[in-house]
Short mmCIF file of C-alpha atoms in Angstrom, two decimals:
data_model
loop_
_atom_site.label_atom_id
_atom_site.label_comp_id
_atom_site.label_asym_id
_atom_site.label_seq_id
_atom_site.Cartn_x
_atom_site.Cartn_y
_atom_site.Cartn_z
CA UNK A 1 -57.43 -122.41 -188.77
CA UNK A 2 -56.57 -120.21 -192.04
CA UNK A 3 -59.46 -118.05 -191.90
CA UNK A 4 -58.49 -117.82 -187.83
CA UNK A 5 -54.94 -116.89 -188.98
CA UNK A 6 -56.08 -114.64 -191.54
CA UNK A 7 -58.30 -112.93 -189.13
CA UNK A 8 -55.66 -112.72 -186.47
CA UNK A 9 -53.11 -111.19 -189.06
CA UNK A 10 -55.49 -108.25 -189.99
CA UNK A 11 -56.48 -107.49 -186.30
CA UNK A 12 -52.95 -107.81 -185.00
CA UNK A 13 -51.66 -105.16 -187.26
CA UNK A 14 -54.44 -102.54 -186.50
CA UNK A 15 -53.27 -101.33 -183.15
CA UNK A 16 -50.08 -100.50 -184.70
CA UNK A 17 -51.98 -98.33 -187.29
CA UNK A 18 -54.14 -96.66 -184.79
CA UNK A 19 -51.03 -96.07 -183.01
CA UNK A 20 -49.01 -94.35 -185.95
CA UNK A 21 -51.98 -92.35 -187.17
CA UNK A 22 -52.37 -91.13 -183.58
CA UNK A 23 -48.62 -90.01 -183.47
CA UNK A 24 -48.63 -88.48 -186.97
CA UNK A 25 -51.95 -86.74 -185.96
CA UNK A 26 -50.51 -85.17 -182.87
CA UNK A 27 -47.64 -84.12 -184.64
CA UNK A 28 -49.83 -82.29 -187.25
CA UNK A 29 -51.45 -80.73 -184.36
CA UNK A 30 -48.31 -79.75 -182.63
CA UNK A 31 -46.85 -78.17 -185.80
CA UNK A 32 -49.89 -76.14 -186.54
CA UNK A 33 -50.25 -74.81 -182.91
CA UNK A 34 -46.45 -73.85 -183.07
CA UNK A 35 -46.94 -72.30 -186.44
CA UNK A 36 -50.00 -70.50 -185.39
CA UNK A 37 -48.37 -69.21 -182.04
CA UNK A 38 -45.32 -68.09 -184.05
CA UNK A 39 -47.51 -66.35 -186.34
CA UNK A 40 -49.53 -64.55 -183.61
CA UNK A 41 -46.17 -63.47 -181.97
CA UNK A 42 -44.78 -62.11 -185.07
CA UNK A 43 -47.92 -60.24 -185.79
CA UNK A 44 -47.93 -58.94 -182.15
CA UNK A 45 -44.11 -57.81 -182.59
CA UNK A 46 -45.28 -56.17 -185.84
CA UNK A 47 -47.87 -54.31 -184.42
CA UNK A 48 -45.56 -53.27 -181.47
CA UNK A 49 -42.94 -51.60 -183.86
CA UNK A 50 -45.91 -49.95 -186.03
CA UNK A 51 -46.98 -48.17 -182.58
CA UNK A 52 -43.50 -47.24 -182.03
CA UNK A 53 -43.21 -45.65 -185.65
CA UNK A 54 -46.42 -43.41 -185.44
CA UNK A 55 -45.52 -40.84 -183.14
CA UNK A 56 -42.57 -39.91 -185.53
CA UNK A 57 -45.23 -38.52 -187.93
CA UNK A 58 -45.40 -35.62 -185.65
CA UNK A 59 -41.40 -34.90 -185.25
CA UNK A 60 -39.73 -35.57 -188.70
CA UNK A 61 -39.24 -32.85 -190.82
CA UNK A 62 -36.63 -33.62 -193.36
CA UNK A 63 -36.85 -35.34 -196.76
CA UNK A 64 -34.32 -37.82 -195.58
CA UNK A 65 -36.34 -38.73 -192.58
CA UNK A 66 -39.74 -39.05 -194.19
CA UNK A 67 -38.14 -41.21 -196.76
CA UNK A 68 -36.72 -43.56 -194.19
CA UNK A 69 -40.10 -43.55 -192.30
CA UNK A 70 -41.82 -44.48 -195.52
CA UNK A 71 -39.44 -47.45 -195.75
CA UNK A 72 -40.01 -48.60 -192.06
CA UNK A 73 -43.71 -48.63 -192.46
CA UNK A 74 -43.60 -50.83 -195.73
CA UNK A 75 -41.13 -53.25 -193.97
CA UNK A 76 -44.10 -54.34 -192.10
CA UNK A 77 -46.37 -54.67 -195.11
CA UNK A 78 -45.15 -58.23 -195.61
CA UNK A 79 -46.13 -59.41 -191.78
CA UNK A 80 -49.51 -57.42 -191.97
CA UNK A 81 -50.73 -59.10 -195.22
CA UNK A 82 -54.06 -57.79 -196.36
CA UNK A 83 -53.55 -54.66 -194.17
CA UNK A 84 -54.04 -51.19 -195.96
CA UNK A 85 -52.31 -49.46 -192.99
CA UNK A 86 -48.37 -50.07 -194.07
CA UNK A 87 -49.12 -48.60 -197.54
CA UNK A 88 -51.31 -45.84 -196.25
CA UNK A 89 -48.47 -44.57 -193.81
CA UNK A 90 -46.14 -45.07 -196.59
CA UNK A 91 -48.03 -42.74 -198.87
CA UNK A 92 -48.70 -40.17 -196.11
CA UNK A 93 -44.90 -40.07 -195.69
CA UNK A 94 -44.23 -39.27 -199.14
CA UNK A 95 -46.76 -36.70 -199.23
CA UNK A 96 -44.95 -35.06 -196.51
CA UNK A 97 -41.46 -35.34 -197.90
CA UNK A 98 -43.13 -33.61 -201.14
CA UNK A 99 -44.84 -30.89 -199.01
CA UNK A 100 -41.23 -30.19 -197.27
CA UNK A 101 -39.60 -29.94 -200.91
CA UNK A 102 -42.44 -27.90 -202.14
CA UNK A 103 -41.44 -25.53 -199.48
CA UNK A 104 -37.62 -25.14 -199.72
CA UNK A 105 -36.58 -23.13 -202.93
CA UNK A 106 -33.25 -24.87 -202.86
CA UNK A 107 -35.05 -28.38 -203.17
CA UNK A 108 -38.07 -27.54 -205.37
CA UNK A 109 -38.65 -28.68 -208.75
CA UNK A 110 -41.71 -30.16 -210.83
CA UNK A 111 -39.95 -33.48 -211.24
CA UNK A 112 -39.30 -33.68 -207.61
CA UNK A 113 -42.63 -32.82 -206.30
CA UNK A 114 -44.34 -35.01 -208.87
CA UNK A 115 -42.26 -37.99 -208.18
CA UNK A 116 -43.58 -37.60 -204.83
CA UNK A 117 -46.94 -37.26 -205.50
CA UNK A 118 -46.63 -40.26 -207.91
CA UNK A 119 -44.96 -42.43 -205.30
CA UNK A 120 -47.83 -41.45 -202.84
CA UNK A 121 -50.46 -42.06 -205.09
CA UNK A 122 -49.06 -45.58 -206.13
CA UNK A 123 -49.25 -46.90 -202.30
CA UNK A 124 -52.59 -45.21 -201.75
CA UNK A 125 -53.79 -47.23 -204.63
CA UNK A 126 -52.27 -50.42 -203.08
CA UNK A 127 -53.84 -49.41 -199.77
CA UNK A 128 -57.26 -49.06 -201.42
CA UNK A 129 -56.97 -52.16 -203.19
CA UNK A 130 -56.07 -54.17 -200.01
CA UNK A 131 -59.07 -52.89 -198.18
CA UNK A 132 -61.34 -50.32 -199.61
CA UNK A 133 -62.01 -46.31 -200.19
CA UNK A 134 -62.45 -44.94 -196.69
CA UNK A 135 -62.22 -41.35 -195.13
CA UNK A 136 -58.87 -41.62 -194.34
CA UNK A 137 -57.47 -42.65 -197.88
CA UNK A 138 -59.81 -39.93 -199.46
CA UNK A 139 -58.07 -37.46 -197.22
CA UNK A 140 -54.66 -38.41 -198.75
CA UNK A 141 -56.16 -38.35 -202.19
CA UNK A 142 -56.92 -34.78 -201.35
CA UNK A 143 -53.28 -34.49 -200.37
CA UNK A 144 -51.87 -35.77 -203.46
CA UNK A 145 -54.09 -33.15 -205.75
CA UNK A 146 -53.01 -30.59 -203.34
CA UNK A 147 -49.19 -31.29 -203.70
CA UNK A 148 -49.38 -31.34 -207.32
CA UNK A 149 -50.58 -27.81 -207.14
CA UNK A 150 -47.61 -26.61 -205.41
CA UNK A 151 -45.26 -27.50 -208.19
CA UNK A 152 -46.84 -25.04 -210.46
CA UNK A 153 -49.61 -23.16 -208.60
CA UNK A 154 -50.63 -20.60 -211.43
CA UNK A 155 -50.75 -23.56 -214.03
CA UNK A 156 -52.25 -26.30 -211.80
CA UNK A 157 -54.82 -24.82 -209.55
CA UNK A 158 -57.74 -24.76 -211.90
CA UNK A 159 -57.25 -28.66 -212.86
CA UNK A 160 -56.12 -30.31 -209.29
CA UNK A 161 -58.30 -27.79 -206.71
CA UNK A 162 -61.66 -29.56 -208.08
CA UNK A 163 -59.88 -32.78 -207.43
CA UNK A 164 -59.02 -32.05 -204.10
CA UNK A 165 -62.31 -30.48 -203.02
CA UNK A 166 -64.10 -33.46 -204.25
CA UNK A 167 -61.88 -35.80 -202.47
CA UNK A 168 -62.45 -33.87 -199.35
CA UNK A 169 -66.08 -33.77 -199.61
CA UNK A 170 -66.26 -37.60 -200.17
CA UNK A 171 -64.10 -38.02 -197.10
CA UNK A 172 -66.45 -35.98 -195.04
CA UNK A 173 -69.72 -37.76 -196.21
CA UNK A 174 -68.00 -41.19 -195.24
CA UNK A 175 -66.80 -39.86 -191.99
CA UNK A 176 -68.10 -36.51 -190.80
CA UNK A 177 -66.24 -36.91 -187.46
CA UNK A 178 -62.95 -37.29 -189.07
CA UNK A 179 -60.57 -34.32 -187.69
CA UNK A 180 -58.16 -34.44 -190.42
CA UNK A 181 -61.06 -33.54 -192.89
CA UNK A 182 -61.81 -30.24 -191.15
CA UNK A 183 -57.69 -29.87 -190.50
CA UNK A 184 -57.15 -30.07 -194.53
CA UNK A 185 -60.06 -27.89 -195.21
CA UNK A 186 -58.64 -25.10 -192.87
CA UNK A 187 -55.17 -25.57 -194.36
CA UNK A 188 -56.86 -24.85 -197.74
CA UNK A 189 -58.33 -21.91 -196.14
CA UNK A 190 -55.33 -20.81 -194.82
CA UNK A 191 -52.56 -20.75 -197.75
CA UNK A 192 -55.37 -20.48 -200.61
CA UNK A 193 -55.05 -16.41 -201.74
CA UNK A 194 -58.22 -14.26 -200.84
CA UNK A 195 -58.99 -13.92 -204.28
CA UNK A 196 -59.62 -17.57 -204.55
CA UNK A 197 -61.39 -18.23 -201.86
CA UNK A 198 -58.75 -18.15 -198.61
CA UNK A 199 -59.70 -16.31 -195.64
CA UNK A 200 -56.86 -16.82 -192.63
CA UNK A 201 -59.53 -15.60 -189.77
CA UNK A 202 -61.87 -18.47 -191.06
CA UNK A 203 -58.99 -20.86 -191.15
CA UNK A 204 -58.09 -20.28 -187.47
CA UNK A 205 -61.91 -21.20 -186.56
CA UNK A 206 -61.78 -24.07 -188.62
CA UNK A 207 -58.32 -25.29 -186.77
CA UNK A 208 -59.94 -24.72 -183.19
CA UNK A 209 -62.89 -26.67 -184.30
CA UNK A 210 -60.60 -29.58 -185.79
CA UNK A 211 -58.70 -29.49 -182.49
CA UNK A 212 -62.03 -30.02 -180.61
CA UNK A 213 -62.63 -33.09 -182.93
CA UNK A 214 -58.93 -34.47 -182.35
CA UNK A 215 -59.91 -34.41 -178.60
CA UNK A 216 -63.06 -36.50 -179.09
CA UNK A 217 -61.80 -38.68 -181.80
CA UNK A 218 -60.91 -42.36 -180.85
CA UNK A 219 -59.09 -44.35 -184.00
CA UNK A 220 -60.52 -47.83 -184.40
CA UNK A 221 -57.28 -49.68 -183.33
CA UNK A 222 -53.72 -48.44 -181.97
CA UNK A 223 -52.66 -48.45 -185.49
CA UNK A 224 -55.29 -46.43 -187.50
CA UNK A 225 -54.51 -42.81 -188.25
CA UNK A 226 -54.51 -40.21 -185.32
CA UNK A 227 -52.10 -37.63 -186.77
CA UNK A 228 -53.07 -34.16 -187.43
CA UNK A 229 -53.21 -32.33 -184.24
CA UNK A 230 -49.94 -31.09 -184.08
CA UNK A 231 -50.43 -29.72 -187.55
CA UNK A 232 -53.38 -27.98 -186.48
CA UNK A 233 -51.51 -26.56 -183.29
CA UNK A 234 -48.61 -25.37 -185.48
CA UNK A 235 -50.44 -23.57 -187.89
CA UNK A 236 -52.73 -21.73 -185.59
CA UNK A 237 -49.49 -20.38 -183.61
CA UNK A 238 -48.37 -18.97 -187.10
CA UNK A 239 -48.82 -15.19 -187.54
CA UNK A 240 -50.43 -13.64 -190.72
#
């Protein structure tokens, strides 16, 4: 009888244990699906917000506007863990801000231009650390070198122009179809003095070829770089 009671005690508690474990397991599964669903919804929301920001790359023109846009892109970096794109776009915004400053005599200074180049480089380094060096990041690497030249053209051209050209050649080697590579090369041809290799007629030919590439270009995703066509059109519309 004692053995019977022992067996009865052991087996009698078993259904309750199974029930508790089943309920606990179902709670874990529910929590996992809820967390996954919430993460998916958060990422979808972030992607939509980033998509709204991208057209602004063609419409912002002031230093404050570029600064605000950079901060907007960065605000999504925590929601896009592991993605290089928020830091890539933050770098691009600092570059564009730097170029606006370099073209305005009232704002232009070596310290301000170098400050924006430094900020752009810091974000670009972060983007490449999160993913890898690619044609798009190399285009920004070229732009950083070119921005530094604008601070002191006569002093810095010999040092930074070779860096810019090297980065652009590497960008082209990694993706010959990247239209931004040809755009940046055309900008150099347009703005560099003829004595140093500039040629505006050749630049216009390159810009037209770049626009053809923009028409054919299909970004990898909705958030991948697509900027540049408006800059090409604007430069083509300029006179000598």
